Coordinates of C-alpha atoms and ligand atoms in Angstrom, one line a residue:
M35 CA 52.6 152.0 146.9
T36 CA 56.3 151.4 147.0
S37 CA 58.6 154.2 147.9
P38 CA 61.4 155.3 145.4
A39 CA 64.0 154.1 147.7
E40 CA 62.3 150.6 147.8
L41 CA 62.0 150.4 144.1
C42 CA 65.6 151.4 143.9
A43 CA 66.6 148.6 146.3
F44 CA 64.7 146.0 144.4
L45 CA 66.2 147.1 141.0
T46 CA 69.6 147.0 142.4
S47 CA 69.3 143.4 144.0
T48 CA 67.6 142.2 140.6
A49 CA 70.6 143.6 138.8
V50 CA 73.1 141.5 141.3
I51 CA 71.3 138.4 140.7
M52 CA 71.3 139.0 137.1
V53 CA 75.0 139.5 137.1
C54 CA 75.5 136.4 139.1
L55 CA 73.4 134.4 136.7
C56 CA 75.1 135.4 133.5
N57 CA 78.8 135.6 134.9
A58 CA 78.9 132.2 136.7
E59 CA 81.6 132.5 139.3
R60 CA 84.4 130.2 138.4
L61 CA 85.6 127.6 141.0
P62 CA 89.3 127.9 142.4
P63 CA 91.6 125.1 141.3
P64 CA 93.3 122.5 143.4
T65 CA 96.8 123.5 144.5
G66 CA 100.0 121.7 145.3
L67 CA 99.6 118.8 143.1
S68 CA 102.2 116.1 144.1
Y69 CA 102.6 112.4 143.5
R70 CA 104.2 109.1 144.9
W71 CA 104.8 105.9 143.4
I72 CA 103.2 103.3 145.7
D73 CA 104.6 100.4 143.5
A74 CA 106.1 99.9 140.2
F75 CA 102.8 100.3 138.7
T76 CA 100.7 102.4 140.8
V77 CA 101.1 106.3 141.4
N78 CA 99.2 108.2 143.9
V79 CA 98.4 111.9 142.9
S80 CA 97.3 114.3 145.6
W81 CA 96.5 118.0 146.1
Q82 CA 95.2 120.6 148.5
E83 CA 91.7 121.8 148.7
P84 CA 91.7 125.3 147.2
R85 CA 90.7 128.4 149.6
G86 CA 87.5 130.1 149.3
L87 CA 85.4 127.2 148.0
P88 CA 81.5 127.5 148.9
A89 CA 80.6 125.1 151.7
G90 CA 79.2 121.8 150.8
D91 CA 80.2 119.1 148.5
I92 CA 83.6 119.5 146.9
R93 CA 84.3 117.5 143.8
Y94 CA 87.3 117.2 141.6
E95 CA 87.5 115.4 138.3
Y96 CA 90.8 114.3 136.5
S97 CA 92.0 112.4 133.7
L98 CA 95.2 112.0 131.5
E99 CA 95.8 114.7 129.2
D100 CA 95.2 112.4 126.2
P101 CA 91.7 113.3 125.0
K102 CA 90.7 110.0 124.5
S103 CA 91.3 109.0 128.1
H104 CA 88.2 108.7 130.6
V105 CA 87.5 111.5 133.0
E106 CA 87.1 110.2 136.7
L107 CA 85.1 111.9 139.6
T108 CA 86.5 112.0 143.1
T109 CA 85.5 113.8 146.4
L110 CA 88.9 112.9 148.0
T111 CA 92.0 115.0 147.5
H112 CA 93.9 112.2 145.9
F113 CA 93.7 109.3 143.5
S114 CA 95.6 106.0 142.7
A115 CA 96.2 104.7 139.1
N116 CA 98.1 102.0 137.4
L117 CA 100.5 103.6 134.8
L118 CA 102.4 101.2 132.4
T119 CA 105.3 102.4 130.3
E120 CA 104.7 99.8 127.4
E121 CA 101.2 101.3 127.1
T122 CA 102.3 104.8 126.3
G123 CA 105.8 104.0 124.9
S124 CA 107.1 106.5 127.4
G125 CA 108.0 106.9 131.1
S126 CA 106.1 110.0 131.5
W127 CA 102.2 110.9 131.8
T128 CA 100.6 114.2 132.4
Y129 CA 97.3 114.1 134.5
L130 CA 95.0 117.1 134.6
V131 CA 93.1 117.8 137.8
W132 CA 90.2 120.4 138.3
T133 CA 87.4 121.4 140.7
V134 CA 84.0 121.0 139.4
S135 CA 80.6 122.3 140.5
K136 CA 77.5 120.4 141.9
N137 CA 74.6 120.2 139.4
G138 CA 72.6 123.5 140.0
D139 CA 75.4 125.3 141.8
N140 CA 75.7 127.3 138.8
L141 CA 79.6 127.7 139.3
E142 CA 81.9 127.2 136.6
D143 CA 84.5 124.5 136.6
S144 CA 88.1 125.6 137.5
T145 CA 90.9 125.7 135.3
K146 CA 92.5 122.2 134.7
V147 CA 95.9 121.8 136.5
P148 CA 98.4 119.7 134.9
K149 CA 101.0 117.4 136.8
T150 CA 103.6 115.4 134.8
I151 CA 104.6 112.1 136.4
E152 CA 107.8 110.4 135.6
T153 CA 108.8 106.7 136.3
P154 CA 111.0 106.3 139.3
K155 CA 113.6 104.6 136.9
P156 CA 114.0 105.4 133.1
R157 CA 112.3 103.0 130.8
A158 CA 114.2 99.6 130.3
Q159 CA 115.3 98.4 127.1
V160 CA 113.2 95.4 126.0
E161 CA 111.6 94.4 122.7
D162 CA 109.1 92.0 121.6
I163 CA 107.4 90.7 124.8
Q164 CA 105.4 87.5 124.2
C165 CA 103.4 85.6 127.0
F166 CA 102.1 82.2 125.5
V167 CA 99.3 80.2 127.2
N168 CA 98.1 76.9 126.2
L169 CA 94.3 76.7 126.1
N170 CA 94.3 72.9 125.5
N171 CA 94.4 71.9 129.1
E172 CA 92.7 73.6 132.3
T173 CA 95.8 73.2 134.2
K174 CA 98.2 74.6 131.7
A175 CA 96.0 77.5 130.8
K176 CA 96.8 79.0 134.3
E177 CA 100.5 78.9 133.3
M178 CA 102.2 81.4 131.2
N179 CA 105.5 81.2 129.1
C180 CA 106.6 84.9 128.9
S181 CA 109.9 86.0 126.9
W182 CA 111.4 88.9 125.5
V183 CA 114.4 90.4 123.8
P184 CA 116.5 92.1 126.4
G185 CA 118.7 95.1 125.8
N186 CA 122.1 95.5 127.2
Q187 CA 121.1 94.7 130.7
A188 CA 119.9 91.7 132.5
L189 CA 116.0 92.1 133.5
Y190 CA 114.1 90.6 136.4
L191 CA 110.5 89.7 136.2
S192 CA 107.8 90.2 138.5
F193 CA 104.0 90.2 138.4
R194 CA 100.7 90.9 140.0
I195 CA 97.0 91.3 139.3
C196 CA 96.5 94.8 138.1
G197 CA 95.0 97.3 140.3
H198 CA 95.6 99.6 143.1
T199 CA 94.0 98.0 146.4
H200 CA 96.2 97.4 149.2
K201 CA 95.8 93.4 148.6
T202 CA 96.7 93.6 145.1
I203 CA 99.8 95.6 145.6
L204 CA 101.0 93.2 148.2
G205 CA 100.5 90.2 145.8
L206 CA 103.7 90.9 143.7
K207 CA 105.4 87.7 142.9
N208 CA 109.0 87.0 141.5
C209 CA 109.7 84.9 138.4
V210 CA 110.7 81.4 139.8
W211 CA 111.3 79.5 136.6
P212 CA 113.7 81.8 134.5
Y213 CA 115.1 80.4 131.3
S214 CA 117.2 81.7 128.3
N215 CA 118.1 80.9 124.8
A216 CA 120.2 82.4 122.0
M217 CA 117.9 85.2 121.4
R218 CA 115.3 85.6 124.2
K219 CA 115.2 85.4 127.9
G220 CA 111.9 84.2 129.6
C221 CA 110.1 82.9 132.3
Y222 CA 107.2 80.4 133.2
L223 CA 104.8 81.6 135.7
K224 CA 101.7 80.5 137.6
A225 CA 99.2 83.2 136.8
D226 CA 95.9 83.1 135.3
G227 CA 96.2 85.8 132.5
V228 CA 93.2 84.6 130.7
A229 CA 90.7 85.4 133.8
N230 CA 92.8 88.3 135.2
N231 CA 94.6 91.4 134.1
I232 CA 98.2 90.6 135.0
C233 CA 100.7 93.5 135.3
M234 CA 104.3 92.7 134.6
L235 CA 107.4 94.2 135.8
L236 CA 110.9 93.9 133.9
E237 CA 113.5 95.5 135.9
S238 CA 117.1 96.1 135.8
E239 CA 119.5 98.2 138.0
A240 CA 119.2 101.1 135.7
G241 CA 115.7 100.9 134.4
Q242 CA 112.1 99.3 134.4
S243 CA 109.4 98.5 132.0
T244 CA 105.8 97.7 132.9
F245 CA 103.1 96.2 130.9
K246 CA 99.9 94.3 130.9
L247 CA 100.4 90.6 130.0
L248 CA 98.4 90.1 126.7
P249 CA 98.1 86.1 126.4
M250 CA 98.8 84.7 122.9
I251 CA 98.2 81.2 121.7
D252 CA 99.9 79.3 119.0
P253 CA 98.0 79.8 115.8
P254 CA 95.2 77.2 115.2
E255 CA 96.2 75.0 112.3
L256 CA 94.4 75.9 109.0
S257 CA 93.1 73.1 106.9
I258 CA 91.7 73.6 103.5
G259 CA 89.4 71.6 101.5
E260 CA 87.1 71.9 98.6
E261 CA 83.2 72.0 98.4
G262 CA 81.4 72.9 95.3
D263 CA 83.0 76.0 93.8
N264 CA 84.3 77.0 97.2
L265 CA 87.4 76.4 99.3
K266 CA 86.4 75.2 102.8
L267 CA 88.7 76.7 105.5
S268 CA 88.4 75.1 108.9
W269 CA 90.4 75.4 112.2
T270 CA 90.6 73.5 115.5
L271 CA 89.5 76.0 118.4
P272 CA 91.3 75.6 121.8
P273 CA 89.2 73.6 124.0
I274 CA 89.0 76.4 126.5
L275 CA 86.8 79.1 125.3
K276 CA 85.6 76.7 122.5
D277 CA 82.0 78.1 122.5
H278 CA 82.9 81.9 122.4
P279 CA 83.4 83.5 119.0
W280 CA 87.0 83.8 117.6
I281 CA 87.8 86.2 114.9
F282 CA 90.1 85.0 112.2
M283 CA 91.8 86.9 109.9
V284 CA 92.5 85.2 106.9
C285 CA 94.8 86.5 104.2
S286 CA 94.8 84.9 100.7
R287 CA 97.0 85.1 97.6
K288 CA 95.8 83.5 94.4
C289 CA 98.0 82.9 91.3
S290 CA 100.4 86.2 91.6
H291 CA 97.8 88.4 92.6
A292 CA 98.3 90.7 95.7
E293 CA 97.4 89.3 99.1
V294 CA 93.8 90.2 100.3
C295 CA 92.8 89.8 104.0
Q296 CA 89.2 89.4 105.5
N297 CA 88.0 88.8 109.0
Y298 CA 85.7 86.0 110.0
T299 CA 84.0 85.4 113.2
T300 CA 83.5 81.7 114.0
K301 CA 82.5 79.3 117.0
G302 CA 83.8 76.5 115.1
E303 CA 82.0 76.6 111.9
P304 CA 84.0 76.4 108.6
W305 CA 84.4 79.2 106.3
F306 CA 83.7 79.1 102.6
M307 CA 85.4 81.2 100.0
P308 CA 85.1 81.4 96.3
Y309 CA 87.6 79.2 94.5
D310 CA 89.3 79.9 91.0
K311 CA 90.4 76.2 89.9
S312 CA 93.0 77.6 87.7
C313 CA 94.9 79.3 90.6
R314 CA 97.2 78.3 93.2
Y315 CA 96.4 79.7 96.7
E316 CA 98.4 80.7 99.4
L317 CA 96.7 81.2 102.5
R318 CA 97.6 82.1 106.2
S319 CA 95.5 83.0 109.2
R320 CA 95.6 84.4 112.7
V321 CA 93.1 84.6 115.5
R322 CA 91.9 86.9 118.2
T323 CA 89.1 86.5 120.6
G324 CA 86.0 88.3 120.0
P325 CA 84.3 90.9 122.2
S326 CA 83.1 89.9 125.8
V327 CA 86.1 87.6 126.3
P328 CA 89.2 88.4 127.6
P329 CA 91.9 89.5 124.6
I330 CA 93.7 86.7 123.4
F331 CA 95.4 86.3 120.2
S332 CA 97.8 84.6 117.9
Q333 CA 100.3 85.4 115.3
F334 CA 100.1 84.2 111.7
G335 CA 100.3 80.4 111.2
Q336 CA 102.3 78.7 108.6
V337 CA 101.3 79.6 104.8
V338 CA 99.2 76.9 103.6
F339 CA 99.0 76.2 99.7
Y340 CA 96.1 74.7 97.8
G341 CA 95.3 74.2 94.1
N342 CA 97.7 74.7 91.1
N343 CA 98.0 77.3 88.5
L344 CA 99.6 75.0 85.9
P345 CA 96.6 75.0 83.6
A346 CA 96.7 78.7 83.3
D347 CA 100.4 78.4 82.5
K348 CA 99.8 75.9 79.6
T349 CA 97.2 78.4 78.0
L350 CA 99.8 81.2 78.4
T351 CA 102.4 79.0 76.9
V352 CA 99.9 78.5 73.8
V353 CA 99.4 82.2 73.5
A354 CA 103.0 83.2 74.2
V355 CA 104.9 80.3 71.8
V356 CA 102.5 79.1 69.2
L357 CA 100.5 82.1 68.3
P358 CA 103.8 84.0 67.3
I359 CA 105.0 81.1 65.1
I360 CA 101.7 80.9 63.3
L361 CA 101.7 84.6 62.7
S362 CA 105.2 84.8 61.4
V363 CA 104.3 81.8 58.9
C364 CA 101.3 83.7 57.8
I365 CA 103.3 86.9 57.4
F366 CA 106.1 85.0 55.4
L367 CA 103.6 83.3 53.2
S368 CA 101.8 86.6 52.6
C369 CA 105.2 88.4 51.6
Y370 CA 106.0 85.5 49.2
C371 CA 102.6 85.7 47.4
F372 CA 102.8 89.3 47.4
R373 CA 106.2 89.3 45.7
R374 CA 105.0 86.8 43.2
H375 CA 102.1 88.6 42.1
S376 CA 103.1 92.1 42.8
S377 CA 102.3 93.5 39.4
I378 CA 98.8 92.2 39.4
L379 CA 98.3 93.6 43.0
C380 CA 100.1 96.8 42.3
P381 CA 100.3 97.6 38.6
V382 CA 102.4 100.4 37.5
I383 CA 100.6 103.5 37.8
P384 CA 101.5 106.2 35.3
D385 CA 102.6 109.5 36.9
P386 CA 99.5 111.9 36.5
S387 CA 102.1 115.1 36.6
A388 CA 104.4 113.7 34.1
I389 CA 101.1 113.2 31.7
F390 CA 100.2 116.6 32.2
K391 CA 103.8 118.0 31.6
E392 CA 104.0 116.3 28.3
M393 CA 100.6 117.4 27.3
M394 CA 101.5 121.0 28.1
M395 CA 105.0 120.8 26.4
D396 CA 104.2 118.9 23.2
G397 CA 100.4 119.1 22.8
N398 CA 100.5 118.1 19.2
K399 CA 102.7 115.1 19.5
D400 CA 101.3 111.6 19.1
L401 CA 99.8 109.8 21.9
K402 CA 101.8 106.7 21.2
S403 CA 105.1 108.5 21.5
T404 CA 103.6 110.3 24.9
M405 CA 102.7 106.7 26.3
G406 CA 106.3 105.6 25.3
S407 CA 107.9 108.5 27.0
L408 CA 105.7 107.9 30.3
Y409 CA 106.8 104.3 30.6
T410 CA 110.5 105.0 30.3
P411 CA 111.1 106.1 34.2
V412 CA 109.4 102.9 35.4
P413 CA 110.8 100.0 34.0
E414 CA 113.2 99.5 37.1
P415 CA 110.4 97.8 39.5
V416 CA 109.0 95.8 36.5
E417 CA 112.7 94.1 36.1
S418 CA 112.7 93.3 39.5
C419 CA 109.8 91.2 39.4
K420 CA 110.2 89.9 36.0
V421 CA 108.7 86.5 36.6
D422 CA 105.5 87.7 35.3
T423 CA 104.8 86.9 31.6
V424 CA 101.9 89.0 31.6
T425 CA 103.7 92.1 32.4
D426 CA 106.3 91.4 29.6
S427 CA 103.7 90.7 27.0
I428 CA 102.1 94.1 27.8
V429 CA 105.3 96.2 28.1
V430 CA 107.5 94.8 25.4
P431 CA 105.3 95.7 22.5
L432 CA 104.7 99.2 23.8
N433 CA 108.6 99.9 24.0
S434 CA 109.4 98.4 20.8
Ligands
NAG615 C1 97.5 108.6 148.6 O1 98.1 109.9 149.2 C2 97.2 110.4 149.9 C3 97.8 111.8 150.5 O2 99.1 111.6 150.7 C4 96.9 109.5 151.2 O3 96.0 110.2 152.1 C5 96.3 108.3 150.8 O4 96.3 107.3 151.5 C6 97.3 107.5 149.6 N1 96.8 106.5 148.9 C7 97.4 105.4 148.9 C8 96.5 104.2 148.3 O5 98.4 105.2 149.4
NAG616 C1 96.9 68.8 131.8 O1 98.2 69.1 132.1 C2 98.7 68.7 133.1 C3 100.0 69.0 133.7 O2 100.7 69.2 132.6 C4 98.5 67.1 133.1 O3 98.9 66.5 134.5 C5 97.1 66.5 132.7 O4 97.1 65.1 132.4 C6 96.7 67.3 131.3 N1 95.2 66.9 131.2 C7 94.9 66.8 130.0 C8 93.3 66.5 129.9 O5 95.5 66.6 129.1
NAG617 C1 108.3 79.4 125.6 O1 108.6 80.3 124.8 C2 109.7 80.3 124.1 C3 109.7 81.4 123.2 O2 108.6 81.5 122.5 C4 109.8 79.0 123.2 O3 111.0 78.8 122.7 C5 109.6 77.6 124.3 O4 109.7 76.4 123.6 C6 108.2 77.9 125.0 N1 108.1 76.7 125.9 C7 107.4 75.9 126.0 C8 107.3 74.8 127.2 O5 106.2 75.8 125.2
NAG618 C1 90.4 92.8 110.8 O1 90.6 92.8 112.0 C2 91.9 93.5 112.3 C3 92.0 93.6 113.7 O2 92.3 92.3 114.1 C4 91.7 95.0 111.8 O3 93.0 95.8 111.9 C5 91.5 94.9 110.3 O4 91.4 96.2 109.7 C6 90.4 94.0 109.9 N1 90.0 93.8 108.4 C7 89.2 93.8 107.8 C8 89.2 93.8 106.5 O5 88.0 94.1 108.3

């Protein structure tokens, strides 16, 4: 048998365990967060291990404050990441770092500690960055033609493969073939922007701008033909990446309707779209690579015209010009006929109230005189249409 003291001890320990299970202990958060830029693209965020952590594995999670960003896990007290100004459109980012428990530890994650990171220099003024690659030739596909519209300061370009390992950080190269024209400044660079992620830096004395190179190609030429009741659209795909799917966005306007855009994935097969032969078509297209291929895209190419909407115009002319003429002739003729024969079509009708009045006032008078007095107010319209002999022959004897 258990003594009351033993029972009491047992109950107390059970209660302690229960409390522990229900109110999971919260882990302490990391402290002393700081950051350091390793190069223009790479930041190193570090912190101190919090005091009073249980022994064993200590792990942290971190992510950008943006809820869409990935949560990363680390067992170290620092991490490195590439942060590019043109991807956020700003020169500042906020990271959240917190301590997490191991599975089965039954310890609640710590609160999230924010750390705001500013670029070493303010964001440089630059607009409309474009990097073209020529996919027609293996050699040329490893060369880029990058250009931009600068703000009020001269910008110098350097670039390297994105990443934050020691080797990539040391791989930074400067632009060696700069050029400029009226509107834009640019540089030809030897870099395989199709096979690699290339990080670019445009730097002036006062500012800097960082971005990932997005290779663009000249828009593939759109050719249009007719097959049956369809329009046949085809493009010549660049020889490199030829066998991969390309997504064409085709925007068409027929007659004077609004423009309609559709996406079409092809490995080179033509695309058919219903053709209304009474319409003139305006078509333009742009392309981008499909999934599982490095992202490459083009802007819209030249607008291509096909067909004619003249037949539709002729029908419209007939409707708009000839029909009203026919209609007005008809109306004129019917007016003329109506006027000629108005007394037949609308004979003069005696006024019933007048008849009634007459009857009430002179009940014993002759019907003939009543008829005569009834007709006296109405000769006016009859006079105006006096062409009719029938009217005369009826009215004249009655009035006499
Ligand atoms: C980042 O900072 C931590 C702490 O200062 C340091 O130990 C680590 O080596 C740094 N990482 C890089 C890639 O410089
Ligand atoms: C590709 O471009 C290089 C350099 O411009 C040139 O020497 C070579 O002949 C071209 N190859 C083809 C197949 O066009
Ligand atoms: C490089 O790009 C610029 C701007 O888009 C353009 O004017 C120039 O012709 C291109 N150079 C070559 C060699 O294609
Ligand atoms: C076509 O693709 C573009 C992305 O390139 C997308 O923005 C657009 O909504 C798509 N259009 C249609 C009709 O699916």
